[in-house]
Every structure is written in structure tokens, then in C-alpha cells.
PDB file of C-alpha atoms in Angstrom:
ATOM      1  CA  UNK A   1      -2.745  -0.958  -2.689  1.00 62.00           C
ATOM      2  CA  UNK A   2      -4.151   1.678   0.016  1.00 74.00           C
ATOM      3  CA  UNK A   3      -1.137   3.944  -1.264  1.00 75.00           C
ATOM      4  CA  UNK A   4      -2.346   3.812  -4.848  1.00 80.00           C
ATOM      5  CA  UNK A   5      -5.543   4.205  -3.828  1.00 85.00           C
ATOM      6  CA  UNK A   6      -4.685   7.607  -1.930  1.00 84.00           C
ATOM      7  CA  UNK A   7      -3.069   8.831  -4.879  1.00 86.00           C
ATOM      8  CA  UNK A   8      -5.580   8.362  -7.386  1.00 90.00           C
ATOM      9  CA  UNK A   9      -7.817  10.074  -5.038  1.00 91.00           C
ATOM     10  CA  UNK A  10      -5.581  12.924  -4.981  1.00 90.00           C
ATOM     11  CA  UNK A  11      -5.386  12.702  -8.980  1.00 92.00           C
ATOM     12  CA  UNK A  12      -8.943  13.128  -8.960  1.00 93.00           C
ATOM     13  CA  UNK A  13      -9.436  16.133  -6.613  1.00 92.00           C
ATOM     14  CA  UNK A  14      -6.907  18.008  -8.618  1.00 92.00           C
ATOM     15  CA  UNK A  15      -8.966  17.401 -11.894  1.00 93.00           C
ATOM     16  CA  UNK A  16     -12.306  18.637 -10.188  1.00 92.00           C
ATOM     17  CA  UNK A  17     -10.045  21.721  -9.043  1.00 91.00           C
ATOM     18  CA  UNK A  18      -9.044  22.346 -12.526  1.00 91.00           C
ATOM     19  CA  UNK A  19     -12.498  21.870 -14.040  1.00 91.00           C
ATOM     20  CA  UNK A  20     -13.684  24.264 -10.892  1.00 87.00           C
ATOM     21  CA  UNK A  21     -15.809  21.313  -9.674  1.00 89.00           C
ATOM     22  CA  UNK A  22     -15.832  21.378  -5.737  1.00 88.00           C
ATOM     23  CA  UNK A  23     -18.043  18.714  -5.245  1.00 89.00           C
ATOM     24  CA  UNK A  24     -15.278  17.047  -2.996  1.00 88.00           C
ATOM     25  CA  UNK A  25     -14.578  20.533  -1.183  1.00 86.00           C
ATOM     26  CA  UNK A  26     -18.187  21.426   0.246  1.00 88.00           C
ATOM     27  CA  UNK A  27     -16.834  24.043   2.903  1.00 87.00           C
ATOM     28  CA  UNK A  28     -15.105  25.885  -0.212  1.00 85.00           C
ATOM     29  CA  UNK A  29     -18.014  25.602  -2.081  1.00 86.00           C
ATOM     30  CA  UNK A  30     -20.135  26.938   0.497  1.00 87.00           C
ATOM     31  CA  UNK A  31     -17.309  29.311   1.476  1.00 85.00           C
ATOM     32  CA  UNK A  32     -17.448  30.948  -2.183  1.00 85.00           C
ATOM     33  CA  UNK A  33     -21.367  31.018  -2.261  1.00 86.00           C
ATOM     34  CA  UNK A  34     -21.254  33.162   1.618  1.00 87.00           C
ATOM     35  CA  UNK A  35     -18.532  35.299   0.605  1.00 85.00           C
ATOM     36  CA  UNK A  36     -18.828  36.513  -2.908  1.00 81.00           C
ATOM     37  CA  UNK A  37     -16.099  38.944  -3.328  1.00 83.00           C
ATOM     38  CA  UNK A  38     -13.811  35.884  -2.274  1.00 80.00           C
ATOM     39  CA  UNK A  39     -11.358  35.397  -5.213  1.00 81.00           C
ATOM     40  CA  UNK A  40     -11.096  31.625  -5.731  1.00 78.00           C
ATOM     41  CA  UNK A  41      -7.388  30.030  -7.474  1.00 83.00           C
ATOM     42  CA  UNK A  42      -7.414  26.624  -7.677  1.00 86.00           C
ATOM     43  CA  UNK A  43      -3.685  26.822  -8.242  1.00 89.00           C
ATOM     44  CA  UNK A  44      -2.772  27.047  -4.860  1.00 88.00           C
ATOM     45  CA  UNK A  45      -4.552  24.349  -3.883  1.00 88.00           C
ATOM     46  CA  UNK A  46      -3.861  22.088  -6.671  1.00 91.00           C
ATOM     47  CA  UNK A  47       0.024  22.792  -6.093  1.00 91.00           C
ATOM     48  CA  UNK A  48      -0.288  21.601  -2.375  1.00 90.00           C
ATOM     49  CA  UNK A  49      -2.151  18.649  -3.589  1.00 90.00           C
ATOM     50  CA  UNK A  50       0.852  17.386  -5.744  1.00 92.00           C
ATOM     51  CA  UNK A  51       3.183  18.180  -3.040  1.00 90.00           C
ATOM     52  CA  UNK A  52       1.399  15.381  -1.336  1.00 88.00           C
ATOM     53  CA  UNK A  53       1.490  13.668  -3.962  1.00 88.00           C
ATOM     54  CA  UNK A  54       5.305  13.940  -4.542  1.00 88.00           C
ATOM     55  CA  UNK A  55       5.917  13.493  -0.440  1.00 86.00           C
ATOM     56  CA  UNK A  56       3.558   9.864  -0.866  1.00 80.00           C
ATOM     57  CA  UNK A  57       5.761   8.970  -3.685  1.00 82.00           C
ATOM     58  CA  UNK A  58       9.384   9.840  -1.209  1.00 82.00           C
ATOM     59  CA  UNK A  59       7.474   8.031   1.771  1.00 79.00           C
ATOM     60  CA  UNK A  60       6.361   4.924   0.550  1.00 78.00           C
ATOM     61  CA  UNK A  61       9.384   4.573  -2.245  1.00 77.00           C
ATOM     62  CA  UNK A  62      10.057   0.689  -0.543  1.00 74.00           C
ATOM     63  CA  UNK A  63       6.631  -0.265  -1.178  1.00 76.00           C
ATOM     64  CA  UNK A  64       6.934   1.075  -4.935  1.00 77.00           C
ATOM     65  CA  UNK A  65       9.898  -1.186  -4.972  1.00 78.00           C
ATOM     66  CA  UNK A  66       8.223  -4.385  -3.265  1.00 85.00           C
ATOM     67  CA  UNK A  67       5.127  -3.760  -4.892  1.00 86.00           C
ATOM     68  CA  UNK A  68       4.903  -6.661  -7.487  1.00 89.00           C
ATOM     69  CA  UNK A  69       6.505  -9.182  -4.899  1.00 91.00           C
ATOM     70  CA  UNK A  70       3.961  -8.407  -3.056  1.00 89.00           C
ATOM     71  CA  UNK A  71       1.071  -9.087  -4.729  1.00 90.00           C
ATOM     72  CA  UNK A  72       2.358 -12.600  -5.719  1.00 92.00           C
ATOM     73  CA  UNK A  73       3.024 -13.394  -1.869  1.00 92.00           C
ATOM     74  CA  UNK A  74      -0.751 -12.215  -1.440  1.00 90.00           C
ATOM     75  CA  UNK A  75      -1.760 -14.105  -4.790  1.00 92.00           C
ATOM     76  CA  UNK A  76       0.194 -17.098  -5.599  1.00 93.00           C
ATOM     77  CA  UNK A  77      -1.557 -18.462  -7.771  1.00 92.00           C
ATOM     78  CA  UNK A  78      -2.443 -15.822  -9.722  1.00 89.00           C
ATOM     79  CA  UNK A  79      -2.255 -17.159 -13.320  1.00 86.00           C
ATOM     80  CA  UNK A  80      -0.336 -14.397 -15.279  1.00 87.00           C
ATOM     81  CA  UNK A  81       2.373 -14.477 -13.386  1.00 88.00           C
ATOM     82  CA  UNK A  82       5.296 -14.072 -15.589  1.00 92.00           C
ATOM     83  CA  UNK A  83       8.065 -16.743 -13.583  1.00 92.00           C
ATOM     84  CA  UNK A  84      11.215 -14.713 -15.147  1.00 94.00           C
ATOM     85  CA  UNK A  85      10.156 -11.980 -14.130  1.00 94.00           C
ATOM     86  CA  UNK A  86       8.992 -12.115 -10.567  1.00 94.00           C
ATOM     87  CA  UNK A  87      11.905 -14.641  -9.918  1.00 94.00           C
ATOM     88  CA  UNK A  88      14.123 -11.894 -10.908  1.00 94.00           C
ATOM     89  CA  UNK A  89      12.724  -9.103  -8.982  1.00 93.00           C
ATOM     90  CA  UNK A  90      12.908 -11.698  -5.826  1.00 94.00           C
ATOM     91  CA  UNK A  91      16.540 -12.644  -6.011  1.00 94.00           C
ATOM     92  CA  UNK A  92      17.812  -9.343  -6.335  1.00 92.00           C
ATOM     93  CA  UNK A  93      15.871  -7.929  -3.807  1.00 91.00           C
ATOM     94  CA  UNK A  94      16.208 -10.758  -1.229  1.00 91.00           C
ATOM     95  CA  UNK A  95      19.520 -11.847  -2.404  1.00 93.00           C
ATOM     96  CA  UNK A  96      18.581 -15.443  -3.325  1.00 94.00           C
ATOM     97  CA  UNK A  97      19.271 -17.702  -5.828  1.00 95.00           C
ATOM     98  CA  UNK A  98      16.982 -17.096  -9.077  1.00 94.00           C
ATOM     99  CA  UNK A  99      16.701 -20.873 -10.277  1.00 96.00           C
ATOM    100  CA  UNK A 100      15.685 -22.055  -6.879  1.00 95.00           C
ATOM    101  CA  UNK A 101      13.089 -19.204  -6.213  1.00 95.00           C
ATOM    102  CA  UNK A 102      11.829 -20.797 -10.130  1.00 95.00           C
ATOM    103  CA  UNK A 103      11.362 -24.005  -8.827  1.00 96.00           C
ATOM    104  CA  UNK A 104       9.865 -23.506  -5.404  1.00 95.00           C
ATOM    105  CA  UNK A 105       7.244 -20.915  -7.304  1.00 95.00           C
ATOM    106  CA  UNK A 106       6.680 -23.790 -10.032  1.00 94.00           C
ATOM    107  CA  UNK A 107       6.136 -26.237  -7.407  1.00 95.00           C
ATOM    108  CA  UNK A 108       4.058 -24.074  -5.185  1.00 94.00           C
ATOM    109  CA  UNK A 109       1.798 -22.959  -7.825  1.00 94.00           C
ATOM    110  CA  UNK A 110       1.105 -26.884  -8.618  1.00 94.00           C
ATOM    111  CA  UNK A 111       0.709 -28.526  -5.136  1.00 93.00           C
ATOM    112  CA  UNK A 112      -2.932 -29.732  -4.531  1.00 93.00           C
ATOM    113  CA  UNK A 113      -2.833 -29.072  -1.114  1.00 92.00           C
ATOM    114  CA  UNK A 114      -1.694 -25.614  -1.089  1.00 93.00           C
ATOM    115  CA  UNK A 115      -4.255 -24.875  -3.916  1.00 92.00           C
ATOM    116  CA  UNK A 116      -7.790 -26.573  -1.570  1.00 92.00           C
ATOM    117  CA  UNK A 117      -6.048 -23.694   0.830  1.00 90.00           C
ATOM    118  CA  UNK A 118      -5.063 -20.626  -1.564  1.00 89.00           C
ATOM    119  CA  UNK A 119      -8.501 -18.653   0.064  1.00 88.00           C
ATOM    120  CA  UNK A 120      -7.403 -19.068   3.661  1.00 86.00           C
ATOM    121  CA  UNK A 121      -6.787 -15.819   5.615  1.00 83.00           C
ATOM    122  CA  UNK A 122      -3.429 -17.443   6.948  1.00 86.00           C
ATOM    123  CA  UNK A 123      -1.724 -19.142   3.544  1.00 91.00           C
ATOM    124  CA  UNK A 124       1.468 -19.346   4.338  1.00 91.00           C
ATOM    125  CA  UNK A 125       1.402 -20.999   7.850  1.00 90.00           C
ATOM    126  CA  UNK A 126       0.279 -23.880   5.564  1.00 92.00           C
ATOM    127  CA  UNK A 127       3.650 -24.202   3.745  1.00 93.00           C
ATOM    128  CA  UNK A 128       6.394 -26.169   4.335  1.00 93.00           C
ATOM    129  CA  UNK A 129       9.320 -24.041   5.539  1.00 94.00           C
ATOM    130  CA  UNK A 130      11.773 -26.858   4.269  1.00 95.00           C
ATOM    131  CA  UNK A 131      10.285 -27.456   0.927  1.00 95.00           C
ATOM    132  CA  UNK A 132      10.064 -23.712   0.074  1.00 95.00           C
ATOM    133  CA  UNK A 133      12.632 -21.944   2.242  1.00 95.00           C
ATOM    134  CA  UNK A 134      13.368 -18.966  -0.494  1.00 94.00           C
ATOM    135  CA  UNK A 135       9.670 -18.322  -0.827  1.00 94.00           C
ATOM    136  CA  UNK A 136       8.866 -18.358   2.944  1.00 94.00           C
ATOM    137  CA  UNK A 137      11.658 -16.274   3.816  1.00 93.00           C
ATOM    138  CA  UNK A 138      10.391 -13.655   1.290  1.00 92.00           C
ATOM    139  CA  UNK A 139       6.819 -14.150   2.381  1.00 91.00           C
ATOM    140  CA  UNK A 140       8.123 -13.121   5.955  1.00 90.00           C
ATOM    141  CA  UNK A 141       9.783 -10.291   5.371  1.00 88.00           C
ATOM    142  CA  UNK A 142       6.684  -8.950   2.852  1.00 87.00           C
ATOM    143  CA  UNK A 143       4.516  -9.345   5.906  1.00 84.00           C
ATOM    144  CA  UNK A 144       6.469  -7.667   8.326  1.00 83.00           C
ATOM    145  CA  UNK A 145       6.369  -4.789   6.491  1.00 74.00           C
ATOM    146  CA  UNK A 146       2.600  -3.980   6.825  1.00 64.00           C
ATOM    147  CA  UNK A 147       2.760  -5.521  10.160  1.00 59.00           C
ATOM    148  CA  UNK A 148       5.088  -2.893  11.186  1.00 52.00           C
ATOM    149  CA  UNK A 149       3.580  -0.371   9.206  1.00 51.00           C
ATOM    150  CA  UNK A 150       0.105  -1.115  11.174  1.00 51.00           C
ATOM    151  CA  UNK A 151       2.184  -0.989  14.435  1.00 50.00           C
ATOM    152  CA  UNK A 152       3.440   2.526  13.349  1.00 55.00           C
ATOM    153  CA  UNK A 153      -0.079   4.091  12.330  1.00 58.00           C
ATOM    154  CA  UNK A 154      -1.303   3.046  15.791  1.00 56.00           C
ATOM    155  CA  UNK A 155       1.692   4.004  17.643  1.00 53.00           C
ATOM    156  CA  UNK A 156       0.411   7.727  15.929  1.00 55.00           C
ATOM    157  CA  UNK A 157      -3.202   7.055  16.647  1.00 59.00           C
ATOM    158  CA  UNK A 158      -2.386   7.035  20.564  1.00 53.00           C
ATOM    159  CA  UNK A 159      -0.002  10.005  20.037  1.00 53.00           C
ATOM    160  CA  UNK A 160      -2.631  11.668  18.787  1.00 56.00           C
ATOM    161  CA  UNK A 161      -5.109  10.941  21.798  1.00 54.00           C
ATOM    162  CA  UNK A 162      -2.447  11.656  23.865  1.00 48.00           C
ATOM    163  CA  UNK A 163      -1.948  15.259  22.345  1.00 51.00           C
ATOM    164  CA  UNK A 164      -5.831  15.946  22.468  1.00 53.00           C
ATOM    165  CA  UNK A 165      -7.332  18.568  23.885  1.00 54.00           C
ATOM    166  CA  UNK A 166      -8.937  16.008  26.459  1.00 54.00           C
ATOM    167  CA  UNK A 167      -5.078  15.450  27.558  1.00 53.00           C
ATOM    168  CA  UNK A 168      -4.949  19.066  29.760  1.00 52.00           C
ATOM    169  CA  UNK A 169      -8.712  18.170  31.188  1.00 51.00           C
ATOM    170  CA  UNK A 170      -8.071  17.147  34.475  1.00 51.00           C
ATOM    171  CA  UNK A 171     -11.008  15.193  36.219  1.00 54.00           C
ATOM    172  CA  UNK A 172     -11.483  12.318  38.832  1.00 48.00           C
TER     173      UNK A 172
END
């Protein structure tokens, strides 16, 4: 996920920072070469990169949590899917019944016609609501969550515009 992504990213600038590599901080690179007599602690910097890290990991707990339901909603098919397990995780999560979220996955994951259309960008519009109620309902609410997540980054995005320094301009 993007989330994982982020923080690997973060994992990695805090190594290059303890190894004194800056090739992923060019202004403090060229900042050091200018100013000699600058005293450079990559302490500081490493300690405000793991309190990103740490605030990533208290902001995005629920995705932790949803993490492996969500990747079988986005790959159902996937062929290591352990059934028990992702069953489990499902029912407790969604409050559903375990053996029937078993079956409908067992069934899913063997219908020909759902298979010809595992690639499609819009999968699940393809499945029948009344033969797989548990794992529609679940696919739903997995998909709201990014949808509402997008809605929220954009909802910054024109905050952000709106804050600008173009916002106390005033032209015709």
C-alpha cells in the first residue's frame, strides 16, 4: 500500500542519515558544503523522521487493521490465500458469519465467469449481490474507505489553494 510505501521511504532516509549519506537531502548537502563551520547532527533529524513515522502508524491504524482484507477484495483470486484465515479476520471485523464468508470465497474463487473478468477495473459490479451477500457487503465497505479517503486528500488540496498566497491577490 501507498502507506507502506511512505514508510519504507522514511526507513530509508533515516539509514542514509545515519550512514551521513544526503543524497536524498541535496539543500543540506549543499547547505554543509556553503557553510563549513555548520555543525551537522543527524540525530535531530532522524528523531523527527520517526516521529512521522510513529504519527503514520496512529493515523492510518484502521488500514493496518483492514489491511489483509483488503488485498483479497483487490485480489480474489490470489492463490495463497489461506481460507481460515482471511474468513476469520472478515467475520470478526464485519460481524458475519465465518462458514458462510467460507463458502461464498470458495465459490467465488471457482466461478468461470467471475474468473474471464478477475482483470476488469470494476470486479465487483460483476457479482451477484444475492449469491455473495457477505462478500459484497465487505467489498463495499473496503472501497469506501479509499473512496473517502480520496475525498478527504482533495477536500485538503482545495484548502490548500484556498490558503495560498494567490488567495489575498485581488485582481479583475
Amino acid at each position: 500500500s501507498c502507506i507502506d510505501a511512505y514508510k519504507r521511504k522514511f526507513i530509508l532516509l533515516i539509514e542514509d542519515l545515519q550512514q551521513n549519506n544526503l543524497t536524498h537531502f541535496p539543500n543540506m548537502a549543499d547547505n554543509l558544503q556553503t557553510h563549513k563551520n555548520i555543525e551537522y547532527k543527524s540525530d535531530k533529524y532522524i528523531a523527527e523522521i520517526q516521529k512521522v513515522i510513529e504519527d503514520f502508524d496512529t493515523r492510518f491504524q484502521d488500514f493496518k487493521e483492514i489491511k489483509e482484507i483488503a488485498e483479497f477484495i483487490f485480489f480474489p483470486f490470489k492463490k495463497d490465500l489461506i481460507l481460515k484465515h482471511i474468513s476469520t479476520q472478515i467475520s470478526i471485523k464485519f460481524h458475519m458469519d465465518q462458514k458462510a464468508i467460507e463458502n461464498e470465497i470458495i465459490t467465488l474463487q471457482n466461478d468461470l465467469m467471475l474468473q474471464a473478468r478477475k482483470l476488469e477495473e470494476d470486479f465487483w459490479k460483476y457479482v451477484n449481490r444475492e449469491k455473495y451477500p457477505s462478500i459484497i457487503k465487505c467489498s463495499e465497505y473496503i472501497y469506501s474507505c479509499f473512496g473517502s479517503t480520496y475525498l478527504c486528500e482533495s477536500a485538503f488540496s482545495y484548502l490548500k489553494l484556498t490558503k495560498s498566497k494567490q488567495r489575498s491577490v485581488l485582481t479583475d
